[in-house]
Coordinates of C-alpha atoms in Angstrom, one line a residue:
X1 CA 39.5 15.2 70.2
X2 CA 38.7 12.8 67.2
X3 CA 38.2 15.5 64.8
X4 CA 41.4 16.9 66.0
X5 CA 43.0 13.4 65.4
X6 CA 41.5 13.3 61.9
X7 CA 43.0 16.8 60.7
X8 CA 46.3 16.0 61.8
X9 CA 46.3 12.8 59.9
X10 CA 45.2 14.9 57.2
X11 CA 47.6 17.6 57.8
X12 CA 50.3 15.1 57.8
X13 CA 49.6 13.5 54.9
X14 CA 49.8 16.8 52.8
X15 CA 52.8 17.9 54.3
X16 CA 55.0 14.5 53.8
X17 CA 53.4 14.6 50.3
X18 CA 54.7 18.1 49.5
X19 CA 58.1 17.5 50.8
X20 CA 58.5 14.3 48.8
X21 CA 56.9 16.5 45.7
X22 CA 59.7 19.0 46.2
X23 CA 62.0 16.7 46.4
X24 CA 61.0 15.6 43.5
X25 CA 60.9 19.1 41.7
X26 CA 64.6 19.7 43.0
X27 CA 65.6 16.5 41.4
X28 CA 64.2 17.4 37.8
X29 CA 65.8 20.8 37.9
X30 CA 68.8 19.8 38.6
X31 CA 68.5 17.1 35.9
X32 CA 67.8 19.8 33.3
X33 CA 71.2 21.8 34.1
X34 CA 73.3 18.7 33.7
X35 CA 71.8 17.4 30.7
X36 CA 72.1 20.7 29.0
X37 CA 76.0 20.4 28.8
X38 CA 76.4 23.5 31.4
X39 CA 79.6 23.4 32.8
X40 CA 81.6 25.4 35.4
X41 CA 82.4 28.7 33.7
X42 CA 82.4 32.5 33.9
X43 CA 78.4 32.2 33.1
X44 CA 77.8 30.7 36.2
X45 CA 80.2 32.8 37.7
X46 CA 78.1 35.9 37.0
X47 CA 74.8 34.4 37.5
X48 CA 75.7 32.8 41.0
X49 CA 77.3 37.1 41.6
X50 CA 74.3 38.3 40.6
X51 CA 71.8 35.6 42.5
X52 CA 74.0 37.0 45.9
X53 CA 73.1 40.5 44.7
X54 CA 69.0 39.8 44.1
X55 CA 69.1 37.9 47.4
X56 CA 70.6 40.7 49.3
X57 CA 68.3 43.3 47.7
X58 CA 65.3 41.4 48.8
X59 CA 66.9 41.4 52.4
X60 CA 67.8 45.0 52.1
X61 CA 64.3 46.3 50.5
X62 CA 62.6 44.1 52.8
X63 CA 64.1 45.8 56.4
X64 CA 64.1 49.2 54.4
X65 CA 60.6 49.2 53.6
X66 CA 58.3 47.6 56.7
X67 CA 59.1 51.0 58.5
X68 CA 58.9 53.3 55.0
X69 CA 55.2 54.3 54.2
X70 CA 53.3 53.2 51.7
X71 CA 54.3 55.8 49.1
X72 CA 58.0 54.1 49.1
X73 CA 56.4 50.5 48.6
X74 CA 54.5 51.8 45.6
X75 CA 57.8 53.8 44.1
X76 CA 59.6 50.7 44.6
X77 CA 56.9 48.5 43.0
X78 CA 56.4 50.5 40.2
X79 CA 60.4 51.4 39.8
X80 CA 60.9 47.8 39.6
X81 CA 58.2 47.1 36.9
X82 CA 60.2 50.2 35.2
X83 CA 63.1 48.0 34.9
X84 CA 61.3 45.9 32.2
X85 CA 60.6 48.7 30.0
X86 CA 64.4 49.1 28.1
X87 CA 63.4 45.1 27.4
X88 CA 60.9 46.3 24.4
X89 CA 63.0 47.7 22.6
X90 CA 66.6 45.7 22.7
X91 CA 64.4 42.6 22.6
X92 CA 62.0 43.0 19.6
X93 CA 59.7 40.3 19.2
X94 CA 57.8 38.6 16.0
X95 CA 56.1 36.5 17.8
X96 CA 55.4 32.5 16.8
X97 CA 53.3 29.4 17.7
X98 CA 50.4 30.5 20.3
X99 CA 51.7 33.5 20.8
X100 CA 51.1 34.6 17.4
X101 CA 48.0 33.3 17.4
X102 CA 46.7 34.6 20.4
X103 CA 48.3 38.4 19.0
X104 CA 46.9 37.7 15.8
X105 CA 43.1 36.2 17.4
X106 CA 42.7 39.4 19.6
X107 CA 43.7 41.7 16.1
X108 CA 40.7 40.7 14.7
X109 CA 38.4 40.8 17.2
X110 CA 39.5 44.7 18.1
X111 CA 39.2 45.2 14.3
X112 CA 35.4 44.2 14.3
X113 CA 35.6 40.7 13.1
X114 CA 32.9 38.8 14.9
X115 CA 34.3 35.3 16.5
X116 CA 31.6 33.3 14.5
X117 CA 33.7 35.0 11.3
X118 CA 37.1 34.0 12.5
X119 CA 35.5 30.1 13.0
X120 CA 34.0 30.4 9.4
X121 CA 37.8 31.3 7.7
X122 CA 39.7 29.3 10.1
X123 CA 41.3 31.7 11.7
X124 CA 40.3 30.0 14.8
X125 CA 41.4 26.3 13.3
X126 CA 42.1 24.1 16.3
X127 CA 41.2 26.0 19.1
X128 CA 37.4 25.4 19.1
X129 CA 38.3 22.1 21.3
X130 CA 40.7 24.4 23.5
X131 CA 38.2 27.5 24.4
X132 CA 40.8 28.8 26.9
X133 CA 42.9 29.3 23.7
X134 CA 40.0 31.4 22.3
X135 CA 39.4 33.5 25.6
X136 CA 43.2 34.3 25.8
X137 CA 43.2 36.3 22.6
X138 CA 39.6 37.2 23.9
X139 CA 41.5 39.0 26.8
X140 CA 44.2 40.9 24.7
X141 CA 41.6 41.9 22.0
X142 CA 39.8 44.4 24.7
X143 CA 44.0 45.9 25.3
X144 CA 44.0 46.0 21.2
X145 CA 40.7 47.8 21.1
X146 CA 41.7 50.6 23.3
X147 CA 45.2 51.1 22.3
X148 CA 46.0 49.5 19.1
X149 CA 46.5 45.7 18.0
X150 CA 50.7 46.4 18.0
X151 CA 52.2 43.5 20.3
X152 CA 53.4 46.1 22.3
X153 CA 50.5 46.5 24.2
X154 CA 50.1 42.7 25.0
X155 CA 53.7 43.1 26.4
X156 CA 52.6 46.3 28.4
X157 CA 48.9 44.3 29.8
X158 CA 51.2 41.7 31.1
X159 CA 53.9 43.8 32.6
X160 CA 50.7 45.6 34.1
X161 CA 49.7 42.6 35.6
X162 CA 53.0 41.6 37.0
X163 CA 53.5 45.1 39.2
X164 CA 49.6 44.0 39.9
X165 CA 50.3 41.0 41.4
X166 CA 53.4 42.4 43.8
X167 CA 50.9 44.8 45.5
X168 CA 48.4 41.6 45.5
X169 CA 50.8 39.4 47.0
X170 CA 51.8 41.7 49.9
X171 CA 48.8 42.5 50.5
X172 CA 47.5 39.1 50.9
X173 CA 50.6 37.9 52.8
X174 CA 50.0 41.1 55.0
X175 CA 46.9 40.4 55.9
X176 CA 47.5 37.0 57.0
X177 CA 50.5 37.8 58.8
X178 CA 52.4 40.8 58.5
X179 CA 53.8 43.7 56.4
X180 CA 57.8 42.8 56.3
X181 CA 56.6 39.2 54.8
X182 CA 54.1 40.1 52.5
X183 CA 56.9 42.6 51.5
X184 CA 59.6 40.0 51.4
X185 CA 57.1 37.5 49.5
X186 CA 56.5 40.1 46.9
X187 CA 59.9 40.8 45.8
X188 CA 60.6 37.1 45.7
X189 CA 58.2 36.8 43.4
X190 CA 59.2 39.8 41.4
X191 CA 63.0 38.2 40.8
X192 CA 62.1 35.1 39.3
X193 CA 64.6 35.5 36.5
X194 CA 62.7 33.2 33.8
X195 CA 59.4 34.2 34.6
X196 CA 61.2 37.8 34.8
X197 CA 61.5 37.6 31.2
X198 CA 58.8 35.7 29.8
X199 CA 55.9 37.7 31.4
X200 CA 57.9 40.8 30.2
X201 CA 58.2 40.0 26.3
X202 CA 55.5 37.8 25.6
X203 CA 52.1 37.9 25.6
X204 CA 51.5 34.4 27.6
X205 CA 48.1 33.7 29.6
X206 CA 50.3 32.7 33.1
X207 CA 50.3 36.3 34.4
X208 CA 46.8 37.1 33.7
X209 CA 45.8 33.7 35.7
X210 CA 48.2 34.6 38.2
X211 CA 46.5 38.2 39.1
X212 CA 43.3 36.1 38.9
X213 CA 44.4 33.8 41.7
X214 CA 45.7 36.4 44.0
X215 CA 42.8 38.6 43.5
X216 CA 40.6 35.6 44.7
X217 CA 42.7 34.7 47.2
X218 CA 42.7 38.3 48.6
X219 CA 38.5 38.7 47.9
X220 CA 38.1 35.3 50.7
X221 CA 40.5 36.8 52.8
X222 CA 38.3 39.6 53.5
X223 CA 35.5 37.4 53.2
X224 CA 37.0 35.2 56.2
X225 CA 38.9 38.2 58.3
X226 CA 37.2 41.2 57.2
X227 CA 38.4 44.5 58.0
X228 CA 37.2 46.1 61.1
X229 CA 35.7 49.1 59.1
X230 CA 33.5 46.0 56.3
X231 CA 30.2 46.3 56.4
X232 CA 28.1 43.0 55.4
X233 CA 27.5 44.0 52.5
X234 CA 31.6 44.0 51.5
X235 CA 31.4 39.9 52.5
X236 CA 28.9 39.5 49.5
X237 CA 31.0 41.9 47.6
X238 CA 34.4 39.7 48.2
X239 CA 32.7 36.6 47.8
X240 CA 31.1 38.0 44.3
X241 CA 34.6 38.7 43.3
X242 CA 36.4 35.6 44.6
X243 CA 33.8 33.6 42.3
X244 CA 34.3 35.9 39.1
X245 CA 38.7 36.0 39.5
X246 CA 38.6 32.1 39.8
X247 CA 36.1 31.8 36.9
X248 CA 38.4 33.7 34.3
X249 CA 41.3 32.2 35.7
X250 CA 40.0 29.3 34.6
X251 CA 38.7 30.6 31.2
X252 CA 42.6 31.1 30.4
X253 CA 44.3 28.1 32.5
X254 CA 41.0 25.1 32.6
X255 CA 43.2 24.0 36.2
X256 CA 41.2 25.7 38.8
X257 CA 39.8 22.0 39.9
X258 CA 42.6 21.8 41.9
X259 CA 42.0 25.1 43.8
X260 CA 38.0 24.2 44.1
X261 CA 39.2 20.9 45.6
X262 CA 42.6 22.4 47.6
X263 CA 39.6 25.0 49.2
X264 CA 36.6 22.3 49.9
X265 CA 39.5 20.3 52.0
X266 CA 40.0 23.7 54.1
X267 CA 36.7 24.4 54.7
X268 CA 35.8 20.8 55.8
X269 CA 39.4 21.5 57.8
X270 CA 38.0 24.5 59.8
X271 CA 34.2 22.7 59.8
X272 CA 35.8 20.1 61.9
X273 CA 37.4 23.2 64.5
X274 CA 34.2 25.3 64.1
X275 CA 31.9 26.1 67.3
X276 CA 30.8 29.9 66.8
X277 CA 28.1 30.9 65.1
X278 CA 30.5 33.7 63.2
X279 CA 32.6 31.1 61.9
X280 CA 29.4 28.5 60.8
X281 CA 28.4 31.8 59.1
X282 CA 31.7 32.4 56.8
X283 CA 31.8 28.4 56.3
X284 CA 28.6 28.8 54.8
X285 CA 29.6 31.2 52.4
X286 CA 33.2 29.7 51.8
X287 CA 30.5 26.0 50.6
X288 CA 28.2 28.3 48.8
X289 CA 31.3 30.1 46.8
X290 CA 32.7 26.1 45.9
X291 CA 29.3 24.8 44.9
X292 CA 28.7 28.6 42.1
X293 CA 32.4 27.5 41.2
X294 CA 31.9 24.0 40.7
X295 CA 28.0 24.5 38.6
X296 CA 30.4 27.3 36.3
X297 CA 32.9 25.0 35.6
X298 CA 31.0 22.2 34.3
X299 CA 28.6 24.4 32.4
X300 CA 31.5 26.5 30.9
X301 CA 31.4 24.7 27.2
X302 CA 27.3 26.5 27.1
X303 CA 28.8 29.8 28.6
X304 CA 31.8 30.0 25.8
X305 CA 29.4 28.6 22.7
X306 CA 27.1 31.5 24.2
X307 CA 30.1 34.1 24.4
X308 CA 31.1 33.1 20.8
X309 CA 28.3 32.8 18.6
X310 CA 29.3 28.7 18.1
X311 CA 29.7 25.4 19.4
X312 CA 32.9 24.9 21.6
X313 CA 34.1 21.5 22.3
X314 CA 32.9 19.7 25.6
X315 CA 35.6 19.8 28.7
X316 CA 35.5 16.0 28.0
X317 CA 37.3 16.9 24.4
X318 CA 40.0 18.9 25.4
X319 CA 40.6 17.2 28.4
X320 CA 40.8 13.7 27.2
X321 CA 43.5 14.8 23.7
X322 CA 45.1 16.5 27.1
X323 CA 45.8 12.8 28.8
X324 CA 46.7 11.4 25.7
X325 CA 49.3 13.9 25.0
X326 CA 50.6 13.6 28.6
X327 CA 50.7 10.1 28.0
X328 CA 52.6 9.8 25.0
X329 CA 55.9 7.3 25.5
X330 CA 57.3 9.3 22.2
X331 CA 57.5 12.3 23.4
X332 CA 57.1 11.9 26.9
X333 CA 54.1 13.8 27.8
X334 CA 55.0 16.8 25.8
X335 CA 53.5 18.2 22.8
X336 CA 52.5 15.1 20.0
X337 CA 52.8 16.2 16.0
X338 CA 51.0 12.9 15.4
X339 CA 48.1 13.6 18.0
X340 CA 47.9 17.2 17.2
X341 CA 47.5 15.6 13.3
X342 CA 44.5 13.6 14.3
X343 CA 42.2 16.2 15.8
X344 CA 43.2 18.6 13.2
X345 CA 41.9 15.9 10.5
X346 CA 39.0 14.9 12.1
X347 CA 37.5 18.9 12.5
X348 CA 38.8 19.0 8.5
X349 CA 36.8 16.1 7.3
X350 CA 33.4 17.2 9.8
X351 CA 31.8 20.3 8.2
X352 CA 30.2 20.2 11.8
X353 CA 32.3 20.4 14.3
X354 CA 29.9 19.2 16.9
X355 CA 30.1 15.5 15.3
X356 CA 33.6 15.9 15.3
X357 CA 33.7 16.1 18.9
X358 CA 32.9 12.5 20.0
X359 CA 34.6 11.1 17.7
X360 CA 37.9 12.9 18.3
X361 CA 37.4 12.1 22.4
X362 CA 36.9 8.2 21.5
X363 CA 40.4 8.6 19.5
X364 CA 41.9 9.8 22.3
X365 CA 40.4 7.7 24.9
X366 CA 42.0 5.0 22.8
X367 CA 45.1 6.7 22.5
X368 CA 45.6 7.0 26.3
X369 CA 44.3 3.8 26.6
X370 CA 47.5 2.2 24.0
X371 CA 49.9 4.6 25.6
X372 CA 49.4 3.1 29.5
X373 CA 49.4 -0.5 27.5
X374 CA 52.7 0.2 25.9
X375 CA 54.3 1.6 29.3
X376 CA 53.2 -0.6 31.8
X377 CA 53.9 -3.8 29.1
X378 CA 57.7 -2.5 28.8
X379 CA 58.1 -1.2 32.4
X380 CA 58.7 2.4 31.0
X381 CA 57.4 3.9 33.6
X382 CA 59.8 5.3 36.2
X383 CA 61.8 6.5 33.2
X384 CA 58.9 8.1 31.9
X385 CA 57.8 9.9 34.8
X386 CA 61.2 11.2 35.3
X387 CA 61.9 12.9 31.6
X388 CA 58.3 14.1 32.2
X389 CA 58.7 15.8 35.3
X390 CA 62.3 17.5 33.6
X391 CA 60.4 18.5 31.4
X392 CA 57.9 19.9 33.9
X393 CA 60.2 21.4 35.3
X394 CA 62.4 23.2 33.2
X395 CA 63.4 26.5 34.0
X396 CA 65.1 27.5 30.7
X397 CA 61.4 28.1 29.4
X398 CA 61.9 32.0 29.8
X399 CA 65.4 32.3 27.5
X400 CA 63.8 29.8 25.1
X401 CA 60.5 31.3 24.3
X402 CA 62.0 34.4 23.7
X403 CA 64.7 33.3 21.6
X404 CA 62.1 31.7 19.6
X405 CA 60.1 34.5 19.1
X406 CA 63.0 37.2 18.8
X407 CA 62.5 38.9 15.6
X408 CA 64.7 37.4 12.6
X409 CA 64.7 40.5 10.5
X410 CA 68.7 41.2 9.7
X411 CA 68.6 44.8 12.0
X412 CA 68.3 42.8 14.4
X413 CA 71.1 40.2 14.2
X414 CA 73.0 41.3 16.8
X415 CA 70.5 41.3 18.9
X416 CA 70.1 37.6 18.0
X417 CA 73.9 37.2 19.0
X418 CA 73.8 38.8 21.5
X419 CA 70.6 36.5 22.9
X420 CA 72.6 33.2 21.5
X421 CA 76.0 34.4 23.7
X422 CA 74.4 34.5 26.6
X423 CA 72.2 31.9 27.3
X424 CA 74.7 30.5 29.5
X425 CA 74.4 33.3 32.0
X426 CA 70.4 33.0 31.8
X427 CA 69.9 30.0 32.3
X428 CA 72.3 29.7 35.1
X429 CA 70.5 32.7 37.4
X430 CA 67.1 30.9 36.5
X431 CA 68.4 27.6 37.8
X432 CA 70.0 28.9 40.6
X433 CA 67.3 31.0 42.0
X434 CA 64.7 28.2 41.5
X435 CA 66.5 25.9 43.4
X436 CA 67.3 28.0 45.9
X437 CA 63.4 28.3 46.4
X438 CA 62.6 25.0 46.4
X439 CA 65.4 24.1 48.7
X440 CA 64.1 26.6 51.0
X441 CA 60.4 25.6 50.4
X442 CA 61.6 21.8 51.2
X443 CA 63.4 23.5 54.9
X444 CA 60.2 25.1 55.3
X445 CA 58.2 22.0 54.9
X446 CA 59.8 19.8 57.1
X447 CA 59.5 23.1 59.8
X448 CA 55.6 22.2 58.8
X449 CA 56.0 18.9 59.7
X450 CA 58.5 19.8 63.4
X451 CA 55.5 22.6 63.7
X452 CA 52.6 19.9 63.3
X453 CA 54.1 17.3 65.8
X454 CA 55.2 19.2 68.6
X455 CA 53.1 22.5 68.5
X456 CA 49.9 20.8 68.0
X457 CA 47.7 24.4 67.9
X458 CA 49.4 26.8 66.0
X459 CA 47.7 28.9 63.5
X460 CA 50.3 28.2 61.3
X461 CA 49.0 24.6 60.6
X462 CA 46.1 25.7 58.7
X463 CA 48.2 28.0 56.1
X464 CA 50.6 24.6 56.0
X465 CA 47.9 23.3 55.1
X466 CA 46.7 25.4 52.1
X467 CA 50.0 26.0 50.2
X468 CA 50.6 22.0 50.6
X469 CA 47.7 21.5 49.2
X470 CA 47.4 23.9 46.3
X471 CA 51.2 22.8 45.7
X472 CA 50.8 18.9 45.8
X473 CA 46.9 19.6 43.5
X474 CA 49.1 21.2 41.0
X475 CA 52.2 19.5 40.5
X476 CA 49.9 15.8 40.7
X477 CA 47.4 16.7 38.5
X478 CA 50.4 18.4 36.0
X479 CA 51.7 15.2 35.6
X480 CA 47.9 13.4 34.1
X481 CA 48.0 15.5 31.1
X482 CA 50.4 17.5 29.0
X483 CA 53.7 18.8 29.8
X484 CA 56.4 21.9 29.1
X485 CA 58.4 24.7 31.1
X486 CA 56.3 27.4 31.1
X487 CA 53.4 25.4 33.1
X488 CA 55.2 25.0 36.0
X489 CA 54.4 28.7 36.8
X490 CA 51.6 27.8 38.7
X491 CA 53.7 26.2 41.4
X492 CA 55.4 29.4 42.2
X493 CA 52.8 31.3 44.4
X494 CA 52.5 28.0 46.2
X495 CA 55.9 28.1 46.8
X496 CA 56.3 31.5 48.0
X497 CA 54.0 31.0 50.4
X498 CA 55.2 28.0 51.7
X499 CA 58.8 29.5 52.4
X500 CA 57.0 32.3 54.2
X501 CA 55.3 30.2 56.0
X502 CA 58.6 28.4 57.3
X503 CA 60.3 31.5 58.0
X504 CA 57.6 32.6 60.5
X505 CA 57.5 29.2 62.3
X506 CA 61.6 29.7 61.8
X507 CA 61.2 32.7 63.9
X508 CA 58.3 32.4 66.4
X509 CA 58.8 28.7 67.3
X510 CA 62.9 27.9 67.1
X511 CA 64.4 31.7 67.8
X512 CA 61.2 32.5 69.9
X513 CA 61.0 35.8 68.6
X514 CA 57.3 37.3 69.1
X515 CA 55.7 37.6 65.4
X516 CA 52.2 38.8 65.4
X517 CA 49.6 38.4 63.0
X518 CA 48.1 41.9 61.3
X519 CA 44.9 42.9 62.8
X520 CA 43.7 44.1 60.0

């Protein structure tokens, strides 16, 4: 009974956290469609016409396809993906900023240029203290090796991995619950209008994590509710390939503390509920998998300076110019010329980097240190936190990125007007449908919360539990360290998962319709 007691507290605790979180998040968004200037007009017209139509598909596909067979779900899958195809070639992309230098990184490397080489000429400048920088361009280099080092085929790895992750996510969802949802959660996914475009046309690390995280997530599924048919052998299997996805997950996005931590709290969850020997037995397995993460993690500067042929920067570097950008008053825990200037001086002036290292993470200890000063000695910071989190949270990343990496050659000036003309429309579908999910994920929390209080023992806790806790990890820790749109894509599979949780407590608890788990 007290251990009972003491997960509900905990359970609790999460769940009012995310709710206020979301509330939060639906705040910011809003925020960011005022403050562009947006008003009423035929834009939003269109976008709200075609947010009804992508709402209604997902309803339709999802009825149509729980009672199709699996050859339907992959031809609707991969027509879907299809749709991003035509993209390629109206929007041509030279791209800019990291995106060039990750294209431009993974180039070299396919063209036999040895990483040491690309540190010696400074082709790799800045990024020895960000070595998820390095192992992004790391990642595209074996797509350039195989098919060329045209952009192209960074475009085509990450649409790969987007029609990935829709048969990942219903699987996952499947397995936990049932088909119709892990349908439903797939194509909610899949019509996330900004994310829609950015993971189409450029070659950004998100949907590379993302397939990471689901295929983790899926590997200690099977490792907790294996298949009738596993052997146990497949248990070491999943659990060999839960610790690799969540290792170069975090190789590209250095985040997955929150996951490791998000996990350890479920497993000392279900400790607390465990009395078979089966269960002790996957718990065992589910500590040994956080403890291999947690001794990778910290030893990942040795494994990258091994992988490269030189010294990358300690976790303590990056992390620490990481709080001092998210702390900066001046720009509001965004990106920091000034800061940026510092670290790139510093490695200019050491002929080693390796002594340029701690002296670079004192600068930005005392940089952090000035920035708290100067906010909490002119009461800056509810102000603060609020522009931060708009910036967080702002869903216009997808039209902006690839407006500033459309190609400025004069073929394609119309193009270019045409981009310019409607960024209206754009931006309204991505604000609409974004809100529309988190106003659904905040419904669902609250059912959490209803669920927790007066159906004490419900499966469903436990999942609650997760997605809260993965959600509330990453949106928290987001705000530490530095900020801009395209990092709230993390948040989304949380999300997802929360609504679909609240839909099946929606249905099984309120309407009292009978909804199963999957067996298998």
């Amino acid at each position: 009974m007290f251990k009972r007691r003491v997960l509900q507290i905990g359970q609790t605790i999460t769940l009012v956290i995310a709710i206020v979180l979301i509330g939060w998040l639906m705040v910011a968004t809003a925020a960011n469609g005022k403050t562009s200037g947006r008003l009423l007009n035929l834009s939003l017209l269109w976008a709200s016409l075609i947010f009804v139509g992508i709402v209604s598909s997902i309803i339709f596909l999802t009825t149509w396809l729980q009672s199709k067979g699996a050859s339907w779900l992959v031809a609707v899958f991969g027509g879907l993906t299809l749709l991003k195809i035509p993209l390629l070639f109206i929007l041509k992309i030279k791209p800019t900023s990291d995106f060039w230098n990750y294209h431009t990184l993974a180039a070299f490397s396919a063209q036999g240029l040895t990483w040491k080489q690309l540190l010696i000429d400074g082709s790799i400048g800045n990024y020895v203290i960000f070595p998820h920088a390095i192992n992004i361009a790391n990642f595209f280099s074996f797509g350039a090796a195989f098919w060329g080092d045209g952009f192209v085929v960074s475009q085509l790895i990450n649409i790969g991995c987007t029609l990935l992750d829709l048969f990942l996510l219903y699987w996952l969802v499947s397995r936990w619950l049932t088909r119709a949802l892990g349908i439903a959660a797939a194509l909610i996914f899949y019509w996330l209008p900004a994310y829609w475009l950015y993971s189409s046309l450029l070659n950004g690390a998100e949907p590379i994590f993302l397939t990471c995280i689901l295929i983790a997530m899926l590997a200690l599924t099977n490792l907790v509710k294996p298949l009738e048919t596993a052997s146990p052998s497949e248990r070491w299997l999943n659990l060999g390939l839960a610790i690799v996805a969540s290792f170069v997950a975090n190789m590209v996005r250095p985040i997955m503390l929150v996951w490791l931590i998000a996990l350890g709290l479920i497993v000392l969850g279900a400790w607390l509920q465990t009395t078979t020997r089966p269960e002790k037995r996957v718990l065992k397995q589910l500590w040994l998998f956080t403890g291999v993460m947690a001794l990778l993690m910290m030893t990942s500067p040795t494994i990258y300076s091994w992988l490269y042929g030189f010294k990358v920067a300690p976790n303590q570097v990056s992390t620490s110019y990481s709080l001092a950008t998210g702390t900066s008053p001046k720009t509001t825990g965004a990106y920091d010329d000034a800061i940026m200037a510092k670290v790139t001086h510093e490695l200019k002036i050491q002929p080693v980097t390796a002594k340029a290292f701690p002296k670079i993470t004192t600068q930005m200890q005392q940089a952090t240190q000035q920035h708290l000063k100067a906010l909490s000695k002119t009461g800056q910071w509810r102000p603060f936190l609020t522009q931060k989190m708009q910036k967080f949270m702002a869903e216009d990343y997808g039209y902006n990125w690839i407006l500033y990496n459309l190609d400025p050659a004069q073929s394609q000036q119309p193009v270019m007007q045409w981009w310019l003309w409607s960024r209206g429309f754009w931006n309204w579908l991505a604000l609409i449908y974004f809100e529309a999910l988190l106003g659904t994920a905040f419904i669902s929390g609250l059912l959490g919360l209803w669920l927790l209080f007066f159906k004490q023992v419900n499966y469903l806790n436990q999942y609650f539990l997760y997605v809260t806790l993965l959600l509330d990890g990453f949106t928290i820790s987001s705000m530490l360290v530095e900020v801009q749109g395209r990092y709230h894509i993390i948040l989304y599979l949380p999300l997802i998962l929360l609504i679909i949780c609240g839909w099946v407590t929606l249905k099984s608890q309120l309407f009292k319709v009978t909804h199963d788990r999957q067996t298998n």
